[in-house]
């Protein structure tokens, strides 16, 4: 038998991506189910295997721990099946916590649970006036916060986020209901690089992203369609849905290390790795 080892050197990026240890908050999918539909991925009639969801989620948590990151847990609340998507619970930048306010009544009670968690952990917490779905729509990249609207977050929340978080906020209009949260259409790879799906944005928002991120990785629609952009990067390792093979290859070509995870059960709720992962930025 012949073992083929590649003799081609891996293309080296201009600067090797550097990992930074991260601090995440996650919520076990103990009460996960799909019993209402608030995005096009959710089909309440179709079965969900909660044991499998738990195992997939455990593997995601283990992946972060193995990469050397810190993972804190927020207690799941009975009756809040979407609470596993912890990224929506708050936005934390510079140690400041902007709480969430959900668009749909089904998720409204998650916001208070997150605020209570961060208050107990000693963080300053602001309860917002306008609808914002946390890191679903507010993504910190370097010194700025990219802010989606169009489906969930109220555009008026953008100025509120800028004031609370003390960062420039860049408003972006989402136009495709499959990519209803910004974190389904943009993956933050490091402090100055994103991967994204142009077609998920209004033309003027595409122009804004092209101007700000000329070196961005442009995702194939096929990878975005399995929520491949719902990825979590520590600057080097990019944890992404295993089904997004094209995106994984594109990231590897740029010097990143793709770390595929299978979250197929949680995809039934319309979420992937990033949705399950709230980053605490001190
Ligand atoms: N079922 C949830 C919802 O529609 C999924 C949230 C996914 N979270 C995310 N950060 N994109 O609200």
Coordinates of C-alpha atoms and ligand atoms in Angstrom, one line a residue:
X1 CA 0.0 0.0 0.0
X2 CA 1.2 3.4 -0.8
X3 CA 0.8 6.2 1.6
X4 CA 0.5 9.5 -0.1
X5 CA 1.9 12.4 1.9
X6 CA 1.5 15.8 0.3
X7 CA 4.8 17.3 -0.8
X8 CA 3.3 20.6 -1.6
X9 CA 4.0 23.2 1.1
X10 CA 0.9 24.6 2.6
X11 CA 0.4 28.1 1.3
X12 CA 1.6 30.4 4.1
X13 CA -0.4 33.5 4.9
X14 CA 1.5 36.8 4.9
X15 CA 1.3 36.6 8.7
X16 CA 0.6 33.3 10.4
X17 CA -2.8 33.5 12.2
X18 CA -2.3 33.6 16.0
X19 CA -4.7 32.0 18.4
X20 CA -5.8 34.0 21.5
X21 CA -7.3 32.2 24.5
X22 CA -11.1 32.9 24.7
X23 CA -13.8 32.9 27.3
X24 CA -17.1 31.5 26.2
X25 CA -20.6 31.0 27.8
X26 CA -22.6 28.0 26.6
X27 CA -26.0 26.5 27.6
X28 CA -26.7 22.8 27.5
X29 CA -29.6 21.9 25.2
X30 CA -31.4 20.0 28.0
X31 CA -34.7 21.5 27.0
X32 CA -34.0 21.7 23.3
X33 CA -36.9 21.0 20.9
X34 CA -38.4 22.6 17.8
X35 CA -42.0 23.4 18.8
X36 CA -42.4 26.8 17.1
X37 CA -40.9 28.2 13.9
X38 CA -39.3 31.7 14.0
X39 CA -36.8 31.1 11.2
X40 CA -37.0 29.1 7.9
X41 CA -34.8 26.3 9.3
X42 CA -37.3 25.3 12.0
X43 CA -39.9 22.6 11.2
X44 CA -42.0 21.9 14.3
X45 CA -43.4 18.7 12.8
X46 CA -40.0 17.0 12.3
X47 CA -38.4 15.0 15.1
X48 CA -35.5 16.2 17.0
X49 CA -33.1 13.8 18.8
X50 CA -32.3 15.6 22.1
X51 CA -29.8 13.0 23.2
X52 CA -28.0 13.5 20.0
X53 CA -28.2 17.3 20.4
X54 CA -26.7 16.9 23.8
X55 CA -23.9 14.7 22.6
X56 CA -23.1 17.1 19.7
X57 CA -23.2 20.1 22.0
X58 CA -20.9 18.2 24.5
X59 CA -18.4 17.6 21.7
X60 CA -18.5 21.4 20.8
X61 CA -17.7 22.3 24.4
X62 CA -15.0 19.7 24.5
X63 CA -13.5 21.1 21.3
X64 CA -13.2 24.6 23.0
X65 CA -11.6 23.1 26.1
X66 CA -9.1 21.1 24.1
X67 CA -8.2 24.3 22.3
X68 CA -7.4 25.8 25.7
X69 CA -10.4 28.1 26.0
X70 CA -12.5 28.8 29.0
X71 CA -16.2 27.7 28.9
X72 CA -18.7 28.8 31.5
X73 CA -22.2 27.4 31.6
X74 CA -25.5 29.2 32.1
X75 CA -28.3 27.0 33.5
X76 CA -30.9 26.0 30.9
X77 CA -34.4 27.1 31.7
X78 CA -37.3 24.7 31.2
X79 CA -39.7 26.0 28.5
X80 CA -36.9 27.9 26.7
X81 CA -35.9 25.4 24.0
X82 CA -33.8 28.0 22.1
X83 CA -31.7 28.9 25.1
X84 CA -28.9 26.6 23.7
X85 CA -28.2 29.4 21.3
X86 CA -26.4 31.3 24.0
X87 CA -24.9 33.8 21.5
X88 CA -28.2 35.6 21.4
X89 CA -28.3 36.3 25.1
X90 CA -26.0 39.3 25.4
X91 CA -23.1 41.1 23.8
X92 CA -19.9 41.5 25.8
X93 CA -17.2 43.9 24.7
X94 CA -14.5 45.4 26.9
X95 CA -16.1 43.8 29.9
X96 CA -19.3 45.7 29.4
X97 CA -22.5 43.6 28.9
X98 CA -25.3 44.8 26.7
X99 CA -28.2 42.6 27.4
X100 CA -30.5 41.2 24.7
X101 CA -34.1 42.0 23.9
X102 CA -35.7 39.3 21.7
X103 CA -37.9 40.0 18.7
X104 CA -40.2 37.0 19.4
X105 CA -42.2 36.3 22.6
X106 CA -41.1 32.7 22.6
X107 CA -37.5 33.7 23.5
X108 CA -38.2 36.8 25.5
X109 CA -37.4 35.3 28.9
X110 CA -33.9 34.2 27.9
X111 CA -32.8 37.8 28.2
X112 CA -33.3 38.1 32.0
X113 CA -31.6 34.8 32.6
X114 CA -28.5 36.1 30.8
X115 CA -28.6 39.4 32.6
X116 CA -28.8 37.6 35.9
X117 CA -25.9 35.4 35.0
X118 CA -23.6 38.3 34.1
X119 CA -24.7 40.3 37.1
X120 CA -23.8 37.4 39.4
X121 CA -20.5 37.1 37.6
X122 CA -19.7 40.7 38.5
X123 CA -20.1 42.4 35.2
X124 CA -21.8 45.7 34.6
X125 CA -25.0 44.9 32.7
X126 CA -27.3 47.2 30.7
X127 CA -30.9 46.2 29.9
X128 CA -31.6 47.5 26.4
X129 CA -34.5 49.6 25.3
X130 CA -34.5 48.3 21.7
X131 CA -34.6 44.8 20.3
X132 CA -31.2 43.3 19.8
X133 CA -30.4 39.6 19.7
X134 CA -27.0 39.7 21.2
X135 CA -24.1 38.3 19.1
X136 CA -26.6 37.0 16.6
X137 CA -26.6 40.5 15.2
X138 CA -23.7 42.3 17.0
X139 CA -20.3 41.0 16.0
X140 CA -17.1 42.6 17.3
X141 CA -14.2 42.7 14.8
X142 CA -11.2 44.4 16.1
X143 CA -12.3 47.9 17.3
X144 CA -15.7 47.9 15.6
X145 CA -19.0 46.1 16.0
X146 CA -20.7 44.9 12.9
X147 CA -24.5 45.2 13.4
X148 CA -27.1 43.3 11.4
X149 CA -30.7 44.3 11.0
X150 CA -33.5 43.4 8.7
X151 CA -35.0 40.4 10.5
X152 CA -34.4 40.6 14.2
X153 CA -32.4 43.4 15.7
X154 CA -34.0 46.9 15.6
X155 CA -31.9 49.4 13.7
X156 CA -32.4 51.7 16.7
X157 CA -30.4 49.2 18.7
X158 CA -27.3 50.1 16.8
X159 CA -26.8 53.5 18.4
X160 CA -27.7 52.0 21.8
X161 CA -25.0 49.3 21.3
X162 CA -22.4 52.0 20.3
X163 CA -23.2 54.0 23.4
X164 CA -23.1 51.0 25.8
X165 CA -20.1 49.2 24.3
X166 CA -18.2 52.3 23.4
X167 CA -17.4 51.1 19.9
X168 CA -18.1 52.2 16.4
X169 CA -21.0 50.3 15.1
X170 CA -21.3 49.4 11.4
X171 CA -25.0 48.9 10.4
X172 CA -25.6 46.1 7.8
X173 CA -28.9 45.2 6.2
X174 CA -29.7 41.4 5.9
X175 CA -32.0 40.5 3.0
X176 CA -32.2 36.6 2.9
X177 CA -34.5 35.0 5.5
X178 CA -32.3 31.9 5.7
X179 CA -29.6 34.2 7.0
X180 CA -31.7 36.0 9.5
X181 CA -28.9 36.8 12.0
X182 CA -25.7 38.5 11.1
X183 CA -23.7 35.5 12.5
X184 CA -25.2 33.2 9.8
X185 CA -23.8 35.5 7.0
X186 CA -20.5 36.7 8.5
X187 CA -17.8 34.7 10.4
X188 CA -15.2 36.8 12.3
X189 CA -11.9 35.1 11.8
X190 CA -9.6 37.5 13.6
X191 CA -9.3 41.2 14.5
X192 CA -9.3 42.3 10.8
X193 CA -10.6 39.4 8.7
X194 CA -14.1 38.1 8.1
X195 CA -15.6 35.4 5.9
X196 CA -19.0 36.3 4.5
X197 CA -21.8 35.7 2.0
X198 CA -22.3 38.8 -0.1
X199 CA -25.8 37.7 -1.3
X200 CA -27.1 37.8 2.2
X201 CA -26.7 41.6 2.3
X202 CA -28.3 44.6 0.6
X203 CA -26.1 46.1 -2.1
X204 CA -25.0 49.1 -0.1
X205 CA -24.1 46.8 2.9
X206 CA -22.0 44.7 0.5
X207 CA -20.1 47.8 -0.5
X208 CA -19.4 48.7 3.1
X209 CA -18.1 45.2 3.8
X210 CA -16.0 45.1 0.7
X211 CA -14.4 48.5 1.5
X212 CA -13.7 47.5 5.1
X213 CA -12.5 44.0 4.5
X214 CA -10.8 43.8 1.1
X215 CA -9.1 40.5 2.2
X216 CA -12.3 38.8 3.3
X217 CA -12.9 35.2 2.5
X218 CA -16.0 35.0 0.3
X219 CA -18.1 32.0 1.1
X220 CA -19.8 29.8 -1.5
X221 CA -23.6 29.8 -1.3
X222 CA -23.4 26.0 -0.7
X223 CA -21.3 26.4 2.4
X224 CA -23.5 29.2 3.7
X225 CA -26.6 27.0 3.1
X226 CA -25.3 24.6 5.8
X227 CA -24.7 27.5 8.1
X228 CA -21.0 27.2 7.5
X229 CA -20.4 30.9 8.3
X230 CA -21.8 30.3 11.8
X231 CA -18.3 29.7 12.9
X232 CA -16.2 30.5 16.0
X233 CA -12.5 31.5 15.5
X234 CA -9.8 32.1 18.2
X235 CA -7.8 33.9 15.5
X236 CA -6.3 30.6 14.2
X237 CA -8.6 27.7 14.8
X238 CA -12.0 28.1 13.2
X239 CA -14.7 25.8 14.6
X240 CA -17.3 25.4 11.9
X241 CA -20.1 23.0 10.8
X242 CA -18.5 19.8 9.3
X243 CA -20.8 20.1 6.3
X244 CA -19.1 23.3 5.1
X245 CA -16.2 21.5 3.4
X246 CA -15.6 24.2 0.8
X247 CA -15.3 26.9 3.4
X248 CA -13.0 24.7 5.5
X249 CA -10.7 24.3 2.5
X250 CA -10.7 28.0 1.7
X251 CA -9.8 28.8 5.4
X252 CA -7.0 26.3 5.3
X253 CA -5.6 27.9 2.2
X254 CA -5.4 31.2 4.1
X255 CA -3.5 29.6 6.9
X256 CA -6.3 29.0 9.4
X257 CA -6.9 25.7 11.0
X258 CA -10.5 24.5 10.3
X259 CA -12.0 22.5 13.2
X260 CA -15.1 20.8 11.9
X261 CA -17.9 19.9 14.3
X262 CA -21.2 18.2 13.6
X263 CA -24.2 20.1 15.1
X264 CA -26.8 18.6 12.7
X265 CA -29.5 18.4 15.5
X266 CA -29.0 22.0 16.5
X267 CA -29.2 23.0 12.8
X268 CA -32.9 22.0 13.0
X269 CA -33.4 25.1 15.2
X270 CA -31.5 27.3 12.8
X271 CA -28.2 27.4 14.6
X272 CA -24.6 26.2 14.4
X273 CA -21.4 26.5 16.5
X274 CA -21.4 30.3 16.8
X275 CA -25.1 30.5 17.9
X276 CA -24.2 28.1 20.7
X277 CA -21.3 30.2 21.8
X278 CA -21.4 33.6 23.6
X279 CA -17.9 35.2 23.8
X280 CA -17.0 37.2 26.9
X281 CA -14.5 39.9 25.9
X282 CA -12.8 41.5 28.8
Ligands
LIG1 N1 -34.2 29.2 16.8 C1 -33.3 30.3 17.1 C2 -33.9 31.6 16.6 O1 -34.5 31.5 15.6 C3 -32.0 30.1 16.5 C4 -31.0 31.2 17.0 C5 -29.6 31.0 16.3 N2 -28.7 31.9 16.9 C6 -27.8 32.6 16.2 N3 -26.9 33.3 16.9 N4 -27.9 32.8 14.9 O2 -33.9 32.6 17.3

